[in-house]
Amino acid sequence: MNLLPMDETHSRLARLIAPLTVDQFFDAYWQKEIYVANRNSPVANDWVCRIDDIDELLSDVALPATQVNLGQSAEGVSMQIYSRGDYIDGAQVLRLHRSGKTIIIRAAHLWLPKVRELCEHFSGLFHCETQANLYLTPAGTHSSYPHWDAHDIFVIQLAGSKRWLLYESHLEYPLPSYRFDRDRHSVGECNAEFVVHSGDLAYVPRGAVHHPLATDYSVHIALGVLVKTWADLAVQMLPEIIARDSRLRKAMPVVANKGFDVERCLEEMPNLDRFLNDASLRRQALLALTREVEHGRGVRTRGQLNQFARAASVSLDTIVELPFSSLAKVETTAEECRILFNGAELKAGPDHVSALTFIKMHGCVRTGDIPGQSDAHRIALVQKLVDEGCLTIQNP
């Protein structure tokens, strides 16, 4: 039978950044430089999203008003003007749009399945949270003021064109907890620009100051990658460090009615070097951070309701598959095997390792081809994985 590869994340990134290769992208651009792919192909990004998909979204879906912003040249429109209760008034949104207001749909991946799939792929590749915002900008207008973002952005241009003005930045690697504030953060001189047209792609690393201008009617997706940083690792380590060293839990010395005794505080401040240099503590924190990301990944349930309706059962000829783009991990120790398939974490005995590794490797398999002690053993394992939502049965 034809065994299908499970993970196409790598090829999806390659398709998005073409003609650059994935290795070239990571070597030369990732977290370093802006990359622009001008493809001269207006439909090159239709596999991600089409204008028809957005038209249906605005006309047929009750979008929460809190997820939609309208404005012009960074001046926002009051939500009360374009909402009815908790949801947008689609006709009013489009009236305002025709008058020159930009539509921004936050977390558009929640309603656009192909965009959601791409976000889930990127979550797996970059091992972090991702999101997709949708910008519909009338010609000759800005969708924002000059600013930097605290996450990396893949700009997927779907229609029209946009000119991105770039400025000197005074902040390197802003964290997600930072928010750009025009009153506090300065912007340098405009020193470069690029233009993207329908079908083009641009990568903008976090911290790069930009100011997009729609040169004609423009629609683009900003796919944000909220990377994990060394700061996240430090935060992950801190609770354990505090638990191990009681001195950190002591009160700092103060002078009555005068506040902290600064010099004495500096003298008595515990030295954290021995903790920060503890390899086992760093490993423990990294593993905890990894588990946190894994359990934050999306769970793919498509097809499971269909299984219920068909009362599907497992036989040796049943074809099962890991849901597309879902996380699949098999970790073994001398005592047990831990699996994480499609958001479900299960424990199994060492005798299941070869079977589970086989499923993870191929993604789509015939039950009878899975390594096992017996046919009954194969069927029981697959039925368990189907019941837990780890696998789905292909509909004949």
PDB file of C-alpha atoms in Angstrom, residues 88-291:
ATOM      1  CA  ILE A  88     -20.279  42.913  13.666  1.00  0.00           C
ATOM      2  CA  ASP A  89     -22.867  44.402  11.378  1.00  0.00           C
ATOM      3  CA  GLY A  90     -21.423  43.157   8.088  1.00  0.00           C
ATOM      4  CA  ALA A  91     -23.240  45.685   5.905  1.00  0.00           C
ATOM      5  CA  GLN A  92     -22.072  48.585   8.059  1.00  0.00           C
ATOM      6  CA  VAL A  93     -18.504  47.239   8.078  1.00  0.00           C
ATOM      7  CA  LEU A  94     -18.496  47.215   4.273  1.00  0.00           C
ATOM      8  CA  ARG A  95     -20.045  50.694   4.091  1.00  0.00           C
ATOM      9  CA  LEU A  96     -17.230  52.027   6.250  1.00  0.00           C
ATOM     10  CA  HIS A  97     -14.729  50.054   4.177  1.00  0.00           C
ATOM     11  CA  ARG A  98     -16.014  51.671   0.973  1.00  0.00           C
ATOM     12  CA  SER A  99     -15.520  55.079   2.600  1.00  0.00           C
ATOM     13  CA  GLY A 100     -11.807  54.367   3.096  1.00  0.00           C
ATOM     14  CA  LYS A 101     -11.628  52.461   6.394  1.00  0.00           C
ATOM     15  CA  THR A 102      -9.270  49.495   6.746  1.00  0.00           C
ATOM     16  CA  ILE A 103     -10.770  46.229   8.022  1.00  0.00           C
ATOM     17  CA  ILE A 104      -8.545  44.229  10.372  1.00  0.00           C
ATOM     18  CA  ILE A 105      -9.792  40.760  11.341  1.00  0.00           C
ATOM     19  CA  ARG A 106      -7.812  39.520  14.330  1.00  0.00           C
ATOM     20  CA  ALA A 107      -7.107  35.778  14.605  1.00  0.00           C
ATOM     21  CA  ALA A 108      -8.615  35.183  11.160  1.00  0.00           C
ATOM     22  CA  HIS A 109      -7.276  31.609  11.298  1.00  0.00           C
ATOM     23  CA  LEU A 110     -10.163  30.769  13.642  1.00  0.00           C
ATOM     24  CA  TRP A 111     -12.572  31.050  10.687  1.00  0.00           C
ATOM     25  CA  LEU A 112     -10.450  30.282   7.615  1.00  0.00           C
ATOM     26  CA  PRO A 113      -9.586  26.544   7.588  1.00  0.00           C
ATOM     27  CA  LYS A 114      -6.635  26.684   5.162  1.00  0.00           C
ATOM     28  CA  VAL A 115      -5.097  29.579   7.084  1.00  0.00           C
ATOM     29  CA  ARG A 116      -5.604  27.636  10.315  1.00  0.00           C
ATOM     30  CA  GLU A 117      -3.809  24.632   8.804  1.00  0.00           C
ATOM     31  CA  LEU A 118      -0.869  26.817   7.817  1.00  0.00           C
ATOM     32  CA  CYS A 119      -0.711  28.309  11.331  1.00  0.00           C
ATOM     33  CA  GLU A 120      -0.733  24.827  12.851  1.00  0.00           C
ATOM     34  CA  HIS A 121       2.089  23.760  10.529  1.00  0.00           C
ATOM     35  CA  PHE A 122       4.126  26.781  11.530  1.00  0.00           C
ATOM     36  CA  SER A 123       3.431  26.125  15.218  1.00  0.00           C
ATOM     37  CA  GLY A 124       5.016  22.715  14.774  1.00  0.00           C
ATOM     38  CA  LEU A 125       7.996  23.982  12.790  1.00  0.00           C
ATOM     39  CA  PHE A 126       8.847  26.945  15.016  1.00  0.00           C
ATOM     40  CA  HIS A 127       7.662  25.259  18.251  1.00  0.00           C
ATOM     41  CA  CYS A 128       5.585  28.213  19.406  1.00  0.00           C
ATOM     42  CA  GLU A 129       2.217  29.910  19.123  1.00  0.00           C
ATOM     43  CA  THR A 130       1.185  31.372  15.777  1.00  0.00           C
ATOM     44  CA  GLN A 131      -1.666  33.618  14.656  1.00  0.00           C
ATOM     45  CA  ALA A 132      -2.987  35.201  11.465  1.00  0.00           C
ATOM     46  CA  ASN A 133      -4.459  38.673  11.144  1.00  0.00           C
ATOM     47  CA  LEU A 134      -6.191  39.783   7.956  1.00  0.00           C
ATOM     48  CA  TYR A 135      -5.830  43.339   6.587  1.00  0.00           C
ATOM     49  CA  LEU A 136      -8.128  44.816   3.911  1.00  0.00           C
ATOM     50  CA  THR A 137      -6.814  48.287   3.093  1.00  0.00           C
ATOM     51  CA  PRO A 138      -8.300  50.806   0.611  1.00  0.00           C
ATOM     52  CA  ALA A 139      -5.942  52.405  -1.908  1.00  0.00           C
ATOM     53  CA  GLY A 140      -3.842  55.312  -0.688  1.00  0.00           C
ATOM     54  CA  THR A 141      -4.305  54.597   3.027  1.00  0.00           C
ATOM     55  CA  HIS A 142      -2.192  53.258   5.872  1.00  0.00           C
ATOM     56  CA  SER A 143      -3.415  50.410   8.059  1.00  0.00           C
ATOM     57  CA  SER A 144      -1.209  51.544  10.971  1.00  0.00           C
ATOM     58  CA  TYR A 145       1.365  54.111  12.061  1.00  0.00           C
ATOM     59  CA  PRO A 146       5.133  53.368  11.957  1.00  0.00           C
ATOM     60  CA  HIS A 147       5.759  50.640  14.553  1.00  0.00           C
ATOM     61  CA  TRP A 148       7.541  47.403  15.326  1.00  0.00           C
ATOM     62  CA  ASP A 149       5.936  44.107  16.264  1.00  0.00           C
ATOM     63  CA  ALA A 150       7.052  41.772  19.034  1.00  0.00           C
ATOM     64  CA  HIS A 151       6.635  38.736  16.769  1.00  0.00           C
ATOM     65  CA  ASP A 152       7.992  37.711  13.389  1.00  0.00           C
ATOM     66  CA  ILE A 153       5.597  38.224  10.470  1.00  0.00           C
ATOM     67  CA  PHE A 154       5.091  36.423   7.182  1.00  0.00           C
ATOM     68  CA  VAL A 155       3.230  38.861   4.924  1.00  0.00           C
ATOM     69  CA  ILE A 156       1.089  36.869   2.476  1.00  0.00           C
ATOM     70  CA  GLN A 157      -0.219  39.284  -0.164  1.00  0.00           C
ATOM     71  CA  LEU A 158      -3.555  38.091  -1.574  1.00  0.00           C
ATOM     72  CA  ALA A 159      -4.686  41.056  -3.678  1.00  0.00           C
ATOM     73  CA  GLY A 160      -3.447  44.455  -4.785  1.00  0.00           C
ATOM     74  CA  SER A 161      -0.147  45.903  -3.677  1.00  0.00           C
ATOM     75  CA  LYS A 162       1.379  47.504  -0.628  1.00  0.00           C
ATOM     76  CA  ARG A 163       4.461  49.643  -0.151  1.00  0.00           C
ATOM     77  CA  TRP A 164       6.263  48.976   3.117  1.00  0.00           C
ATOM     78  CA  LEU A 165       8.357  51.885   4.390  1.00  0.00           C
ATOM     79  CA  LEU A 166      11.123  50.799   6.786  1.00  0.00           C
ATOM     80  CA  TYR A 167      12.724  52.865   9.547  1.00  0.00           C
ATOM     81  CA  GLU A 168      15.717  52.682  11.830  1.00  0.00           C
ATOM     82  CA  SER A 169      14.846  50.748  14.975  1.00  0.00           C
ATOM     83  CA  HIS A 170      16.100  51.539  18.471  1.00  0.00           C
ATOM     84  CA  LEU A 171      14.984  48.247  20.043  1.00  0.00           C
ATOM     85  CA  GLU A 172      16.367  44.809  19.262  1.00  0.00           C
ATOM     86  CA  TYR A 173      14.331  41.613  19.763  1.00  0.00           C
ATOM     87  CA  PRO A 174      11.238  43.003  21.555  1.00  0.00           C
ATOM     88  CA  LEU A 175       9.457  40.406  23.682  1.00  0.00           C
ATOM     89  CA  PRO A 176       5.751  39.526  23.307  1.00  0.00           C
ATOM     90  CA  SER A 177       5.102  41.299  26.614  1.00  0.00           C
ATOM     91  CA  TYR A 178       6.298  44.560  25.026  1.00  0.00           C
ATOM     92  CA  ARG A 179       3.781  46.721  23.179  1.00  0.00           C
ATOM     93  CA  PHE A 180       4.712  49.524  20.835  1.00  0.00           C
ATOM     94  CA  ASP A 181       3.691  52.906  22.257  1.00  0.00           C
ATOM     95  CA  ARG A 182       4.046  56.015  20.082  1.00  0.00           C
ATOM     96  CA  ASP A 183       4.512  58.144  23.187  1.00  0.00           C
ATOM     97  CA  ARG A 184       7.344  56.040  24.603  1.00  0.00           C
ATOM     98  CA  HIS A 185       9.092  54.362  21.664  1.00  0.00           C
ATOM     99  CA  SER A 186      11.025  56.417  19.146  1.00  0.00           C
ATOM    100  CA  VAL A 187      11.302  55.648  15.440  1.00  0.00           C
ATOM    101  CA  GLY A 188      14.402  56.474  13.420  1.00  0.00           C
ATOM    102  CA  GLU A 189      14.747  57.773   9.884  1.00  0.00           C
ATOM    103  CA  CYS A 190      13.093  56.029   6.947  1.00  0.00           C
ATOM    104  CA  ASN A 191      15.974  54.087   5.371  1.00  0.00           C
ATOM    105  CA  ALA A 192      14.472  51.472   3.027  1.00  0.00           C
ATOM    106  CA  GLU A 193      11.280  50.164   1.484  1.00  0.00           C
ATOM    107  CA  PHE A 194       9.836  47.223  -0.421  1.00  0.00           C
ATOM    108  CA  VAL A 195       6.656  46.588  -2.395  1.00  0.00           C
ATOM    109  CA  VAL A 196       4.604  43.410  -2.466  1.00  0.00           C
ATOM    110  CA  HIS A 197       2.006  42.589  -5.116  1.00  0.00           C
ATOM    111  CA  SER A 198      -0.708  39.954  -5.246  1.00  0.00           C
ATOM    112  CA  GLY A 199       0.959  36.544  -4.899  1.00  0.00           C
ATOM    113  CA  ASP A 200       4.108  37.909  -3.219  1.00  0.00           C
ATOM    114  CA  LEU A 201       5.545  37.051   0.200  1.00  0.00           C
ATOM    115  CA  ALA A 202       7.579  39.086   2.669  1.00  0.00           C
ATOM    116  CA  TYR A 203       9.187  38.083   5.964  1.00  0.00           C
ATOM    117  CA  VAL A 204       9.582  40.870   8.552  1.00  0.00           C
ATOM    118  CA  PRO A 205      11.540  39.953  11.706  1.00  0.00           C
ATOM    119  CA  ARG A 206      10.325  41.244  15.055  1.00  0.00           C
ATOM    120  CA  GLY A 207      11.642  44.653  15.956  1.00  0.00           C
ATOM    121  CA  ALA A 208      11.807  45.934  12.351  1.00  0.00           C
ATOM    122  CA  VAL A 209       9.947  49.269  12.206  1.00  0.00           C
ATOM    123  CA  HIS A 210       7.513  49.367   9.286  1.00  0.00           C
ATOM    124  CA  HIS A 211       4.722  51.551   7.902  1.00  0.00           C
ATOM    125  CA  PRO A 212       2.654  49.886   5.137  1.00  0.00           C
ATOM    126  CA  LEU A 213       0.825  51.984   2.541  1.00  0.00           C
ATOM    127  CA  ALA A 214      -1.707  50.458   0.134  1.00  0.00           C
ATOM    128  CA  THR A 215      -0.680  51.651  -3.334  1.00  0.00           C
ATOM    129  CA  ASP A 216      -3.937  50.207  -4.638  1.00  0.00           C
ATOM    130  CA  TYR A 217      -6.649  48.171  -2.928  1.00  0.00           C
ATOM    131  CA  SER A 218      -4.715  45.673  -0.770  1.00  0.00           C
ATOM    132  CA  VAL A 219      -5.532  42.447   1.050  1.00  0.00           C
ATOM    133  CA  HIS A 220      -2.884  40.570   2.990  1.00  0.00           C
ATOM    134  CA  ILE A 221      -2.492  38.066   5.787  1.00  0.00           C
ATOM    135  CA  ALA A 222       0.048  38.776   8.519  1.00  0.00           C
ATOM    136  CA  LEU A 223       1.009  35.372   9.887  1.00  0.00           C
ATOM    137  CA  GLY A 224       2.676  36.033  13.227  1.00  0.00           C
ATOM    138  CA  VAL A 225       5.192  33.659  14.831  1.00  0.00           C
ATOM    139  CA  LEU A 226       5.448  34.242  18.593  1.00  0.00           C
ATOM    140  CA  VAL A 227       8.818  32.625  19.206  1.00  0.00           C
ATOM    141  CA  LYS A 228      10.035  31.265  22.515  1.00  0.00           C
ATOM    142  CA  THR A 229      13.102  33.126  23.785  1.00  0.00           C
ATOM    143  CA  TRP A 230      15.847  32.687  26.352  1.00  0.00           C
ATOM    144  CA  ALA A 231      13.788  35.032  28.500  1.00  0.00           C
ATOM    145  CA  ASP A 232      10.996  32.436  28.452  1.00  0.00           C
ATOM    146  CA  LEU A 233      13.483  29.839  29.666  1.00  0.00           C
ATOM    147  CA  ALA A 234      14.601  32.123  32.507  1.00  0.00           C
ATOM    148  CA  VAL A 235      10.976  32.684  33.533  1.00  0.00           C
ATOM    149  CA  GLN A 236      10.394  28.936  33.419  1.00  0.00           C
ATOM    150  CA  MET A 237      13.391  28.341  35.716  1.00  0.00           C
ATOM    151  CA  LEU A 238      12.513  31.033  38.250  1.00  0.00           C
ATOM    152  CA  PRO A 239       9.824  29.178  40.282  1.00  0.00           C
ATOM    153  CA  GLU A 240      12.164  26.218  40.791  1.00  0.00           C
ATOM    154  CA  ILE A 241      15.052  28.513  41.757  1.00  0.00           C
ATOM    155  CA  ILE A 242      12.829  30.268  44.304  1.00  0.00           C
ATOM    156  CA  ALA A 243      11.681  26.914  45.674  1.00  0.00           C
ATOM    157  CA  ARG A 244      15.279  25.704  46.093  1.00  0.00           C
ATOM    158  CA  ASP A 245      16.751  28.815  47.745  1.00  0.00           C
ATOM    159  CA  SER A 246      14.910  30.056  50.834  1.00  0.00           C
ATOM    160  CA  ARG A 247      17.006  33.241  50.864  1.00  0.00           C
ATOM    161  CA  LEU A 248      15.031  34.501  47.858  1.00  0.00           C
ATOM    162  CA  ARG A 249      11.871  34.237  49.928  1.00  0.00           C
ATOM    163  CA  LYS A 250      13.221  36.438  52.744  1.00  0.00           C
ATOM    164  CA  ALA A 251      12.185  40.072  53.090  1.00  0.00           C
ATOM    165  CA  MET A 252      14.625  42.636  51.726  1.00  0.00           C
ATOM    166  CA  PRO A 253      16.128  44.917  54.405  1.00  0.00           C
ATOM    167  CA  VAL A 254      14.382  48.258  54.833  1.00  0.00           C
ATOM    168  CA  VAL A 255      14.972  51.336  56.942  1.00  0.00           C
ATOM    169  CA  ALA A 256      11.840  52.340  58.865  1.00  0.00           C
ATOM    170  CA  ASN A 257       9.922  55.067  57.029  1.00  0.00           C
ATOM    171  CA  LYS A 258      12.717  55.396  54.437  1.00  0.00           C
ATOM    172  CA  GLY A 259      12.272  52.411  52.147  1.00  0.00           C
ATOM    173  CA  PHE A 260      14.918  49.884  51.126  1.00  0.00           C
ATOM    174  CA  ASP A 261      18.441  49.936  52.514  1.00  0.00           C
ATOM    175  CA  VAL A 262      19.913  49.871  49.009  1.00  0.00           C
ATOM    176  CA  GLU A 263      23.529  49.145  49.911  1.00  0.00           C
ATOM    177  CA  ARG A 264      22.582  46.365  52.310  1.00  0.00           C
ATOM    178  CA  CYS A 265      20.209  44.894  49.720  1.00  0.00           C
ATOM    179  CA  LEU A 266      23.027  44.762  47.203  1.00  0.00           C
ATOM    180  CA  GLU A 267      25.338  43.122  49.731  1.00  0.00           C
ATOM    181  CA  GLU A 268      22.836  40.474  50.798  1.00  0.00           C
ATOM    182  CA  MET A 269      21.289  39.717  47.400  1.00  0.00           C
ATOM    183  CA  PRO A 270      21.559  35.942  46.812  1.00  0.00           C
ATOM    184  CA  ASN A 271      23.872  34.871  43.993  1.00  0.00           C
ATOM    185  CA  LEU A 272      21.892  32.914  41.382  1.00  0.00           C
ATOM    186  CA  ASP A 273      24.890  31.764  39.329  1.00  0.00           C
ATOM    187  CA  ARG A 274      24.893  28.251  40.762  1.00  0.00           C
ATOM    188  CA  PHE A 275      21.271  27.799  39.712  1.00  0.00           C
ATOM    189  CA  LEU A 276      21.614  29.387  36.291  1.00  0.00           C
ATOM    190  CA  ASN A 277      24.649  27.175  35.617  1.00  0.00           C
ATOM    191  CA  ASP A 278      22.855  24.023  36.815  1.00  0.00           C
ATOM    192  CA  ALA A 279      22.555  21.884  33.654  1.00  0.00           C
ATOM    193  CA  SER A 280      19.870  19.633  35.148  1.00  0.00           C
ATOM    194  CA  LEU A 281      17.734  22.643  36.099  1.00  0.00           C
ATOM    195  CA  ARG A 282      18.090  24.120  32.608  1.00  0.00           C
ATOM    196  CA  ARG A 283      17.114  20.792  31.061  1.00  0.00           C
ATOM    197  CA  GLN A 284      14.116  20.483  33.376  1.00  0.00           C
ATOM    198  CA  ALA A 285      12.965  23.990  32.417  1.00  0.00           C
ATOM    199  CA  LEU A 286      13.439  23.304  28.694  1.00  0.00           C
ATOM    200  CA  LEU A 287      11.387  20.128  28.921  1.00  0.00           C
ATOM    201  CA  ALA A 288       8.654  21.963  30.824  1.00  0.00           C
ATOM    202  CA  LEU A 289       8.641  24.706  28.175  1.00  0.00           C
ATOM    203  CA  THR A 290       8.420  22.067  25.461  1.00  0.00           C
ATOM    204  CA  ARG A 291       5.466  20.359  27.159  1.00  0.00           C
TER     205      ARG A 291
END
